[in-house]
mmCIF file of C-alpha atoms and ligand atoms in Angstrom:
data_model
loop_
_atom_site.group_PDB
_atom_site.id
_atom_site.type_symbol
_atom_site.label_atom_id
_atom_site.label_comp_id
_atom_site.label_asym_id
_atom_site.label_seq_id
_atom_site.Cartn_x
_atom_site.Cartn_y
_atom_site.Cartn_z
ATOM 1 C CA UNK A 19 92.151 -177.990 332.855
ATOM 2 C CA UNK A 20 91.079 -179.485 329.746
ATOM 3 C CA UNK A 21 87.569 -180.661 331.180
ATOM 4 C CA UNK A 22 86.826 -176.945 332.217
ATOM 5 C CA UNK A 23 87.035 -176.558 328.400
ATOM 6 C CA UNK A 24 84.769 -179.499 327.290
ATOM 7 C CA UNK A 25 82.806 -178.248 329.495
ATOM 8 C CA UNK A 26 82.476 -174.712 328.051
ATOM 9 C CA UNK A 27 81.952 -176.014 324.989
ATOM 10 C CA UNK A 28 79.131 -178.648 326.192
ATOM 11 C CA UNK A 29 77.267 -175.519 328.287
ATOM 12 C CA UNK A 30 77.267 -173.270 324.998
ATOM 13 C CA UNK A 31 76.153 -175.704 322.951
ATOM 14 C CA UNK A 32 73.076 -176.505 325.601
ATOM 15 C CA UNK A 33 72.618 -173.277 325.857
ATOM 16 C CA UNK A 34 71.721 -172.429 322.196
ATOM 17 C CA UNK A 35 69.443 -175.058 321.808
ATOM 18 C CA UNK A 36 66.849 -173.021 324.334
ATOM 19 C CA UNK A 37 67.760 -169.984 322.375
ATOM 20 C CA UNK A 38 64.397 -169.236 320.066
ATOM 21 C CA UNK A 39 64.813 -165.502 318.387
ATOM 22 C CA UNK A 40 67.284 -163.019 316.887
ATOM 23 C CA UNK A 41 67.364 -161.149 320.217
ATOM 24 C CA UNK A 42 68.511 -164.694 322.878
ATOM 25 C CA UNK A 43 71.013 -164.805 319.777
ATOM 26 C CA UNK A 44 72.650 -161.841 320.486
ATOM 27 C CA UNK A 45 72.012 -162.384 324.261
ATOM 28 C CA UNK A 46 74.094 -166.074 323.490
ATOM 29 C CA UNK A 47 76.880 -164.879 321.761
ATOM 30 C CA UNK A 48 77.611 -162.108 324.420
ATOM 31 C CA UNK A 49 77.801 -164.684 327.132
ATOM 32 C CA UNK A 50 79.741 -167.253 325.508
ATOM 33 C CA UNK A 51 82.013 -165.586 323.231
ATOM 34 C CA UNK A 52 81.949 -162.078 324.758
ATOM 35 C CA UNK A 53 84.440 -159.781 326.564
ATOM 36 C CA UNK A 54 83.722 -161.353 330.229
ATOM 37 C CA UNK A 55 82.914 -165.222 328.856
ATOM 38 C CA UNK A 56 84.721 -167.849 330.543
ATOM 39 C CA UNK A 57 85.895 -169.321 327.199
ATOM 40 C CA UNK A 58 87.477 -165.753 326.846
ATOM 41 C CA UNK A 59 88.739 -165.403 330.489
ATOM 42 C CA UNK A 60 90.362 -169.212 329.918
ATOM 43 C CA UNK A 61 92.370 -168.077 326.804
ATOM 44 C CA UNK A 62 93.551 -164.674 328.456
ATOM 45 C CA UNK A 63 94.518 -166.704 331.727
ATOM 46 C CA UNK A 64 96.639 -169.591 329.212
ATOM 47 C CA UNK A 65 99.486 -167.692 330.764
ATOM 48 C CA UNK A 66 99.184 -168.664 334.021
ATOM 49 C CA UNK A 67 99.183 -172.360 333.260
ATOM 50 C CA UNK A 68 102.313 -174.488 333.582
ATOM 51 C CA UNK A 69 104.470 -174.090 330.632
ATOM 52 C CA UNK A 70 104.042 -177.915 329.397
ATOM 53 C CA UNK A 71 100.331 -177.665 329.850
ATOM 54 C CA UNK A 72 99.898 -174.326 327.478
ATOM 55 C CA UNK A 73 100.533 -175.479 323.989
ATOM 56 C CA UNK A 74 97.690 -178.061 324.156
ATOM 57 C CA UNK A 75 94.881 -176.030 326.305
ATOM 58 C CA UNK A 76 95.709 -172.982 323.890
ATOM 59 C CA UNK A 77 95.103 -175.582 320.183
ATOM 60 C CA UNK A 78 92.214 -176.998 322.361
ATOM 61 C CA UNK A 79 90.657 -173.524 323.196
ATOM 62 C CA UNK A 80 90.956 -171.986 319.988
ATOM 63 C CA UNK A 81 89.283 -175.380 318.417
ATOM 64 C CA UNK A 82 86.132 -174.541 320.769
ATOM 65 C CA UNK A 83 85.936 -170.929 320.310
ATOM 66 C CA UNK A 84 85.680 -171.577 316.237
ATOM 67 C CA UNK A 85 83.366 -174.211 317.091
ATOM 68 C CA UNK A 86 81.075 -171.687 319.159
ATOM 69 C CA UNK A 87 81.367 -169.404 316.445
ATOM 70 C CA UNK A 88 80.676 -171.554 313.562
ATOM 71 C CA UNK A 89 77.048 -172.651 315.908
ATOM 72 C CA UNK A 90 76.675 -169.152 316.370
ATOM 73 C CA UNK A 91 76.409 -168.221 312.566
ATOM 74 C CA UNK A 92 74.611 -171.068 311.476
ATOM 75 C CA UNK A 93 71.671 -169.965 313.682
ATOM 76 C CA UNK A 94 71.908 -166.740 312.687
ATOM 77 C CA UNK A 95 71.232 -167.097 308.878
ATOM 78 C CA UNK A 96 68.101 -169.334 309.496
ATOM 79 C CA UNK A 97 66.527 -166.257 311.842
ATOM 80 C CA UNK A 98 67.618 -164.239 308.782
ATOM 81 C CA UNK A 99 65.659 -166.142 306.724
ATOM 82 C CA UNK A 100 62.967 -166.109 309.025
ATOM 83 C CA UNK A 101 63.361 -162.439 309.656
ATOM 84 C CA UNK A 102 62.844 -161.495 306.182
ATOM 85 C CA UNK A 103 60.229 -164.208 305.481
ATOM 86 C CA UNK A 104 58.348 -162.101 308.248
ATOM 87 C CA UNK A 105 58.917 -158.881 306.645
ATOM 88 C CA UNK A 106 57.731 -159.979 303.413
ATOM 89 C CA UNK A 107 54.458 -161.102 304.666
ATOM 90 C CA UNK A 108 53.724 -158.032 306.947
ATOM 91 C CA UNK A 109 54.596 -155.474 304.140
ATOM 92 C CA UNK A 110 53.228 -156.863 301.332
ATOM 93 C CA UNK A 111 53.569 -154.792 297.751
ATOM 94 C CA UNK A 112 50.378 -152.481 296.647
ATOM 95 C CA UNK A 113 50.373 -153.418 293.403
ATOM 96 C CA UNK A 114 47.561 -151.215 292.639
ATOM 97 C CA UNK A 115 49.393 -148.274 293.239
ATOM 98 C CA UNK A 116 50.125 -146.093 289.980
ATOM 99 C CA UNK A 117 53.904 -146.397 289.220
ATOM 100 C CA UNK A 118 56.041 -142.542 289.427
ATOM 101 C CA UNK A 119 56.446 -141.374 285.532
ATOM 102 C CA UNK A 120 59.955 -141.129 284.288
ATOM 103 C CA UNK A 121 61.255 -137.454 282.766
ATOM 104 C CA UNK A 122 62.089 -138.122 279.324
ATOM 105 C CA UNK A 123 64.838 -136.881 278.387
ATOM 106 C CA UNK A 124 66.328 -135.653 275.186
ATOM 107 C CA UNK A 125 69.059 -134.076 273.304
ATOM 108 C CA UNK A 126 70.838 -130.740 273.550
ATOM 109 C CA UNK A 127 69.903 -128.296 270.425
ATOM 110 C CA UNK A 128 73.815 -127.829 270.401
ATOM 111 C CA UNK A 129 73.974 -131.759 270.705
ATOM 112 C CA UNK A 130 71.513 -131.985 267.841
ATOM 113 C CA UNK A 131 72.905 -129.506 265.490
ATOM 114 C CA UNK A 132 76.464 -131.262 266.447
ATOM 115 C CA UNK A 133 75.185 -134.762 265.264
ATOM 116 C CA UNK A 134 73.772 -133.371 262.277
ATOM 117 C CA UNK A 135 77.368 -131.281 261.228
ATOM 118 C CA UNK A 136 79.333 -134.450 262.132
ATOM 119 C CA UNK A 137 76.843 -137.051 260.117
ATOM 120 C CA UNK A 138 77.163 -134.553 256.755
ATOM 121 C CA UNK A 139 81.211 -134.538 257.454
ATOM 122 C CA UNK A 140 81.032 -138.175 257.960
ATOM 123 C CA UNK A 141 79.612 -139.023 254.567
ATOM 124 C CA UNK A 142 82.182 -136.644 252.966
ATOM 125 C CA UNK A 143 85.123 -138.616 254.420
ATOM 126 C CA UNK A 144 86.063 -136.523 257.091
ATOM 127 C CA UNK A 145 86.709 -138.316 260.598
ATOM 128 C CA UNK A 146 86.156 -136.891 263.885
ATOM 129 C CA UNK A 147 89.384 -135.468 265.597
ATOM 130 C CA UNK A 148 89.079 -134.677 269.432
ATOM 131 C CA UNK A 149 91.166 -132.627 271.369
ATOM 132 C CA UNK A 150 91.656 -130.977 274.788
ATOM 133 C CA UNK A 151 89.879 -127.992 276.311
ATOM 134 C CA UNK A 152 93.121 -127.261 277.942
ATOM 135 C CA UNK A 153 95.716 -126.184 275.927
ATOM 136 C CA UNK A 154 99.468 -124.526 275.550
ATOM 137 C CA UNK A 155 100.119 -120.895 274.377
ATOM 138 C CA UNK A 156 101.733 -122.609 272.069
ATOM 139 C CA UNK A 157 99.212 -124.659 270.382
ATOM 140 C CA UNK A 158 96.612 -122.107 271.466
ATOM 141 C CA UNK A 159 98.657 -119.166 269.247
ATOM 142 C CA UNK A 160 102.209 -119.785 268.311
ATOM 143 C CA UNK A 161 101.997 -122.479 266.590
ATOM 144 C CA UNK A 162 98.864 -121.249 264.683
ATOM 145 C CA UNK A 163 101.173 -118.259 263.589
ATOM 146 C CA UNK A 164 100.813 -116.029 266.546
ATOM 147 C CA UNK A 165 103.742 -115.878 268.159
ATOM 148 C CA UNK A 166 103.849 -114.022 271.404
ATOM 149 C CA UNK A 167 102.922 -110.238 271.348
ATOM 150 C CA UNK A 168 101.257 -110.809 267.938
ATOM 151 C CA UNK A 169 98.659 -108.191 268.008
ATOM 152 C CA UNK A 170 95.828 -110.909 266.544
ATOM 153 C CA UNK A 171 95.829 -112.427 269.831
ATOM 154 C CA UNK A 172 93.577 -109.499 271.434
ATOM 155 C CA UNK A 173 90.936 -110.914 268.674
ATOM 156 C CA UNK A 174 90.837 -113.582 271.926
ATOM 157 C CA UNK A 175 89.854 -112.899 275.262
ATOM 158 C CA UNK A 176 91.910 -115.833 276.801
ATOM 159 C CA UNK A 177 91.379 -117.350 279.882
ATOM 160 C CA UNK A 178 94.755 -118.042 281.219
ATOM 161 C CA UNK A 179 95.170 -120.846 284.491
ATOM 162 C CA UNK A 180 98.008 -119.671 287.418
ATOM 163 C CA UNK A 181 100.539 -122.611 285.985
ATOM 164 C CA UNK A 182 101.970 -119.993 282.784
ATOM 165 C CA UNK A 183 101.431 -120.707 279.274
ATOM 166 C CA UNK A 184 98.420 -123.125 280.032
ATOM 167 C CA UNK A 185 95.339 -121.417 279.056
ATOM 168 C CA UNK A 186 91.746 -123.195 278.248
ATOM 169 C CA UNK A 187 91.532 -123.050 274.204
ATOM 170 C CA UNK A 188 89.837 -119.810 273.136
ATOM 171 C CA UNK A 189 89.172 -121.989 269.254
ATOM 172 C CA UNK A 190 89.780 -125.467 268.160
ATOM 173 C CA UNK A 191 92.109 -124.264 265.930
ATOM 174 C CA UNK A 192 95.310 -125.773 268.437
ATOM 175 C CA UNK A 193 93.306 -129.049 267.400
ATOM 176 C CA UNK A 194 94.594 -128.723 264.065
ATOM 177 C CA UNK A 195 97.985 -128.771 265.267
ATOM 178 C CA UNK A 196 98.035 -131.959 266.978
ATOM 179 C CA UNK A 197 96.199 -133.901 264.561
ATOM 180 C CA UNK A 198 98.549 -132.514 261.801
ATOM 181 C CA UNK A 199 101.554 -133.884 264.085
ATOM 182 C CA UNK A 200 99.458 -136.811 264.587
ATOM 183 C CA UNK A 201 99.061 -138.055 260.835
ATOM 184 C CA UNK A 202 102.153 -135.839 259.098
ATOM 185 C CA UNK A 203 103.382 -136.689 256.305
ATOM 186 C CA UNK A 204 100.472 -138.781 255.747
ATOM 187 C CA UNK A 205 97.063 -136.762 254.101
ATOM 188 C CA UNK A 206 94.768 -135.644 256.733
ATOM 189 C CA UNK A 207 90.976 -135.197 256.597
ATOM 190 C CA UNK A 208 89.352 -134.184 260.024
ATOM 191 C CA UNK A 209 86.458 -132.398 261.838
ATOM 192 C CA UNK A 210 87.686 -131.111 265.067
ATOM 193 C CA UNK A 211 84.199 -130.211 267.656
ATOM 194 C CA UNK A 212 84.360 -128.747 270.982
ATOM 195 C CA UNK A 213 84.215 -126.394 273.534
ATOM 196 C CA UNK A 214 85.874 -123.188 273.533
ATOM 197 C CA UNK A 215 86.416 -120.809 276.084
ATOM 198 C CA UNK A 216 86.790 -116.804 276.229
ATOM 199 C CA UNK A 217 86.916 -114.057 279.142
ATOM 200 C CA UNK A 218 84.171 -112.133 277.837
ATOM 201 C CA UNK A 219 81.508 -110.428 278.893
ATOM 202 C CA UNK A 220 78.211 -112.537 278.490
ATOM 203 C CA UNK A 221 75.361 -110.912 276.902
ATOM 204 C CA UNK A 222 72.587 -112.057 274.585
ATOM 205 C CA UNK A 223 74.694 -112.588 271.617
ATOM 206 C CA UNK A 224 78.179 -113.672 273.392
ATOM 207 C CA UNK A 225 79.031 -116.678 276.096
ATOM 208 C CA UNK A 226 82.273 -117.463 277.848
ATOM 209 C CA UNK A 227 81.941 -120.812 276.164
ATOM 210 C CA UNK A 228 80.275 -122.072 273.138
ATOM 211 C CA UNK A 229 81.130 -124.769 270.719
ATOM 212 C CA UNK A 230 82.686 -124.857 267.341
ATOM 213 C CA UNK A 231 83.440 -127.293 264.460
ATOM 214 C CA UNK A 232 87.143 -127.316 262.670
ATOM 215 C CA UNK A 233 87.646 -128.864 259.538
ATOM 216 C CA UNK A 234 90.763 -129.198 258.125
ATOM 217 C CA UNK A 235 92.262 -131.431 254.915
ATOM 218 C CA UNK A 236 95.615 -131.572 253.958
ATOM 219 C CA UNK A 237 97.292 -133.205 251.296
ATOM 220 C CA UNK A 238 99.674 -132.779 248.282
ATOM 221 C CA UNK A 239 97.427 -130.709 245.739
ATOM 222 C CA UNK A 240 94.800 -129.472 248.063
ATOM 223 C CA UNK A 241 93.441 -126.138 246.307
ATOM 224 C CA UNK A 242 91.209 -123.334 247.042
ATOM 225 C CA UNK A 243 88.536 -124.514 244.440
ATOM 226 C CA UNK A 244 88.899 -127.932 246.511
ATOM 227 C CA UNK A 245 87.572 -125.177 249.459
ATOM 228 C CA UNK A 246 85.016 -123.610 247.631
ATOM 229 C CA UNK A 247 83.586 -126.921 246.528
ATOM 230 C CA UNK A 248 83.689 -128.536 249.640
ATOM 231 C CA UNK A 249 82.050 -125.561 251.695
ATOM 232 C CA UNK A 250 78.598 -125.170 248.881
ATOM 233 C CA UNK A 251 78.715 -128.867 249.045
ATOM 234 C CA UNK A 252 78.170 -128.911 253.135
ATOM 235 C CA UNK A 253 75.963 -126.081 252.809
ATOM 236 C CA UNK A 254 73.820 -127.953 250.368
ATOM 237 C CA UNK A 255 73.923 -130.780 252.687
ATOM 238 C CA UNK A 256 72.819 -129.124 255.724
ATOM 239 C CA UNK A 257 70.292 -126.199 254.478
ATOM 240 C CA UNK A 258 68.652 -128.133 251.488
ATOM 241 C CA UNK A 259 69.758 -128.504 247.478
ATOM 242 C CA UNK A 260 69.028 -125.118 246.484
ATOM 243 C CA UNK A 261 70.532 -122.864 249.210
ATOM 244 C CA UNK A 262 72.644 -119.972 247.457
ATOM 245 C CA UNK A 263 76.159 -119.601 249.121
ATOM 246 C CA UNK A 264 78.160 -116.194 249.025
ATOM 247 C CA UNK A 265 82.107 -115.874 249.794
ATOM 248 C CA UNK A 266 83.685 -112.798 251.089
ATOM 249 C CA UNK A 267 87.559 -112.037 251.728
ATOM 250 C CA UNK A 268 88.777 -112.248 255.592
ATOM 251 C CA UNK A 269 91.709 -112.174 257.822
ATOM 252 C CA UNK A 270 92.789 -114.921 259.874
ATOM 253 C CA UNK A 271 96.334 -115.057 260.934
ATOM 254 C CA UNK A 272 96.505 -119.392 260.433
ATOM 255 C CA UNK A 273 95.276 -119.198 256.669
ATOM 256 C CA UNK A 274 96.332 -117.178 253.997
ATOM 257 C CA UNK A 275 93.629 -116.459 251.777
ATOM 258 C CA UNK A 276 90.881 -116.345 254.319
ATOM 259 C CA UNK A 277 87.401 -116.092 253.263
ATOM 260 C CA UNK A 278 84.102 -115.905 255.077
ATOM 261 C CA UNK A 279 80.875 -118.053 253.850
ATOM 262 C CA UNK A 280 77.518 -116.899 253.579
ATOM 263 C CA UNK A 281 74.512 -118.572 252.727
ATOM 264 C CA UNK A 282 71.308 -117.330 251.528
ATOM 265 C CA UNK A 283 69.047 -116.541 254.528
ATOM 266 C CA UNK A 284 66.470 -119.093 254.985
ATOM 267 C CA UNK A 285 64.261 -117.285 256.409
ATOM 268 C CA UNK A 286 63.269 -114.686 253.458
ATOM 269 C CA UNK A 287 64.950 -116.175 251.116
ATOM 270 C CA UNK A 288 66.915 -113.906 250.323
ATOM 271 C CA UNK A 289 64.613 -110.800 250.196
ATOM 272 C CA UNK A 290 65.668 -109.029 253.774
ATOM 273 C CA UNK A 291 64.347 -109.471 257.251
ATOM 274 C CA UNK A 292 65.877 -108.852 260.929
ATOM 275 C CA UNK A 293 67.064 -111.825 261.289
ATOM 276 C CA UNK A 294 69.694 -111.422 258.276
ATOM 277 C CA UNK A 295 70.040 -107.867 259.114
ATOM 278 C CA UNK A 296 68.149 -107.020 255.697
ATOM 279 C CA UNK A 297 71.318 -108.205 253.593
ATOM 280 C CA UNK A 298 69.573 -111.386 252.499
ATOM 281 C CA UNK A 299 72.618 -113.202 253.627
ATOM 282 C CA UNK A 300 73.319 -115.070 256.891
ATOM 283 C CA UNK A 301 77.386 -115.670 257.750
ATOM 284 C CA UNK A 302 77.860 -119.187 258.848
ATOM 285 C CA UNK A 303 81.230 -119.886 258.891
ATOM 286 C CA UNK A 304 85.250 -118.908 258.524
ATOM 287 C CA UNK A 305 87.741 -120.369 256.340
ATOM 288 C CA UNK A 306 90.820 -120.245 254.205
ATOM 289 C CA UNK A 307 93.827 -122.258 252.887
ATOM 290 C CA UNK A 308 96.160 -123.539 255.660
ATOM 291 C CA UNK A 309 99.333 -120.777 255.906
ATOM 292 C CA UNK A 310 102.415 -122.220 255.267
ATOM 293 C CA UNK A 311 104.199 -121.567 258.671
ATOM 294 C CA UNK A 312 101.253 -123.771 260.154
ATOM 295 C CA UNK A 313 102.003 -126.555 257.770
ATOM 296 C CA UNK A 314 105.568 -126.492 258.832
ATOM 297 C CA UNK A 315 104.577 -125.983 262.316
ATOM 298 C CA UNK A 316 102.238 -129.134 261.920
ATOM 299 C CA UNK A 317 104.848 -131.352 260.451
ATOM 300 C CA UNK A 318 104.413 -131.096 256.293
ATOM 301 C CA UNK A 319 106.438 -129.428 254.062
ATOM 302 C CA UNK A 320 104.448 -126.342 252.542
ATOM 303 C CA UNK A 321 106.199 -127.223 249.099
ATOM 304 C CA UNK A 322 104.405 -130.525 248.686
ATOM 305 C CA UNK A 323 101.647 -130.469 250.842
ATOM 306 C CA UNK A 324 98.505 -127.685 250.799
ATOM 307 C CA UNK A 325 95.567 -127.563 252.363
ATOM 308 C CA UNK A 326 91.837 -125.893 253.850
ATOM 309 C CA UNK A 327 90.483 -125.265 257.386
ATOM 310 C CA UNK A 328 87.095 -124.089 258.147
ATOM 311 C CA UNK A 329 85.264 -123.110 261.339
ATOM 312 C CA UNK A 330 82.037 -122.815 262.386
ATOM 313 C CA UNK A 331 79.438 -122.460 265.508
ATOM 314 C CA UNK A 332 76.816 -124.995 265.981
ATOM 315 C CA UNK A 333 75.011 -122.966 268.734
ATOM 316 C CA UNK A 334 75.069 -119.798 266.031
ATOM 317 C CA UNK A 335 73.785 -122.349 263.558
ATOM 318 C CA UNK A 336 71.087 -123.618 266.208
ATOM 319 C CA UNK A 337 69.879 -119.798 266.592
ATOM 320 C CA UNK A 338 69.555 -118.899 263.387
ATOM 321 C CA UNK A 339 67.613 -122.270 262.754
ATOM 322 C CA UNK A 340 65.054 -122.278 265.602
ATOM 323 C CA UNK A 341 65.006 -118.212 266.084
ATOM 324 C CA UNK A 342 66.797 -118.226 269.225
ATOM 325 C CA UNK A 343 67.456 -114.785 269.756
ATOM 326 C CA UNK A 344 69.804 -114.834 273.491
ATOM 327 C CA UNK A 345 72.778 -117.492 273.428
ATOM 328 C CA UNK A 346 72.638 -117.744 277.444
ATOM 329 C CA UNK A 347 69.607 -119.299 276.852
ATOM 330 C CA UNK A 348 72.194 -122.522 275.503
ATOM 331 C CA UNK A 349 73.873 -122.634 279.669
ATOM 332 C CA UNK A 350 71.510 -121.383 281.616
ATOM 333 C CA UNK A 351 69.492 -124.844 282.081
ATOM 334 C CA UNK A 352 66.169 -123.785 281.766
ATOM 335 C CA UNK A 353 63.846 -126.639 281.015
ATOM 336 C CA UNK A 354 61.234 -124.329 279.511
ATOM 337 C CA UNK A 355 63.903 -123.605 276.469
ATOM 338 C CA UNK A 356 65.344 -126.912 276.397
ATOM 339 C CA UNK A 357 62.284 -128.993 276.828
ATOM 340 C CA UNK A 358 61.001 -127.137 273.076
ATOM 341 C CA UNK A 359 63.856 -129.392 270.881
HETATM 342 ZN ZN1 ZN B 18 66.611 -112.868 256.060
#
């Protein structure tokens, strides 16, 4: 029994040294380690053998067949070698051929007007605060003073999701909430960018989403002159030394005063055109003194602590700048638009 084995092993062995290519290889291993090999038909037949006889043919057959294999592989990585050798000298590289130009690439005019807004908050001291496009009713409006069946919540279009009181964020006011929870009762001084989201009808001068830029600082003390200052101060920063700044009483339900800014239109100067609607003045952003139910709401106690927020939209900033005159032109991934920044 055993000398049928050593025997199968011997023949295999034999019988790879006439094997020469990749294809007797595969021709090899079929015969002597296939389906229908006797080395195969010997190990599904151990069954048949006496029972003292089995132990050792089975340890003795298993030794072969590993052996057989272990041949088997070693041959087969040098006619890899060889196999790729080959190819290498049959296709050899053109090296004459021009090489394929790469697209350059470059940066969003929302991501460029974005780096510029955060690098002017950055030097004031103001650290950038993310927070999710998806947000609660709660954060979205209650919380921010709007508590359900407020009528300032038709100012936003809201898209709402099917799980209730989930909604994406129509503002990045909700932001302000959780980063007031996150640093309360310690002072706070954030920027909050994003995306924001609203169910409206797009045309050349509204998108379902856009970005904006919250800023909010609280702290015992905080006061509306602290506002002012801080707003002509960015507006200096981002539109030159001399640009004029304007501010006009507003309504927002999450500060109390509210206040728009305007800055001189920098592209009359002041003296009327279309693009400032002949007022000399372009409106840039919202802002106003933090309402005291949203302090609360946020964590601080309204009778120590006070504070601003401000918001404004890089991609209205970015048209006013450039003379972009249709915000779908921001989505709509046209390379003749965004190939111009
Ligand atoms: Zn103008």
């Amino acid at each position: 029994m055993l000398e049928q084995l050593e025997m199968i092993l011997k023949e295999g062995l034999a019988a790879l040294e006439n094997v020469k290519d990749s294809a007797a290889l595969a021709a090899w291993k079929t015969a002597c380690l296939g389906r229908s090999s006797p080395l195969a038909t010997f190990l599904g037949d151990l069954g048949k053998l006496p029972a003292a006889e089995r132990p050792l043919a089975g340890k003795r057959g298993n030794e072969i067949k590993r052996a057989l294999e272990a041949a088997y592989s070693a041959r087969e990585e040098t006619y890899k070698a060889a196999d790729l050798e080959r190819a290498l000298q049959s296709h050899t590289l053109d090296v004459t051929l021009p090489g394929r130009p790469i697209r350059r690439g470059r940066l969003h005019p929302s991501s460029l007007v974005l780096r510029r807004i955060y690098a002017i908050w950055a030097d004031m001291g103001f650290q950038i605060y993310r927070s999710r496009n998806v947000e609660l009713d709660d954060f979205n409006f209650t919380l921010l003073n709007m508590p359900p069946h407020h009528p300032a919540r038709d100012m936003w279009d809201t898209f709402y999701t099917t799980d209730p009181g989930v909604l994406l964020r129509t503002q990045t006011s909700p932001g302000q909430i959780h980063a007031m929870k996150a640093y309360a009762p310690e002072p706070v001084r954030v920027i909050l960018p994003g995306m924001c989201f609203r169910y409206e009808q797009i045309t050349s001068r509204s998108e379902i989403q856009f970005h904006q830029v919250e800023g909010l600082a609280v702290g015992p003390g905080i006061t509306f002159a602290n506002l002012k200052g801080t707003l002509a101060d960015f507006a200096r920063r981002m539109w030159g030394e001399n640009v004029r700044v304007q501010f006009r009483a507003d309504h927002f339900p999450f500060t109390e005063p509210s206040m728009e800014m305007d800055i001189e239109c920098f592209l009359c100067g002041g003296k009327g055109c279309p693009v400032c609607k002949y007022s000399g003045w372009l409106e840039i952003l919202g802002s106003g003194m933090v309402h005291p139910t949203v302090l609360r709401n946020g964590g601080y106690d309204p009778k120590i602590f006070s504070g601003f927020a401000f918001g404004m939209g890089p991609e209205r900033i970015a048209m006013l700048r450039h003379g972009i005159e249709d915000i779908r032109y921001f989505w709509g991934n046209d390379l003749r638009f965004l190939e111009q920044f």
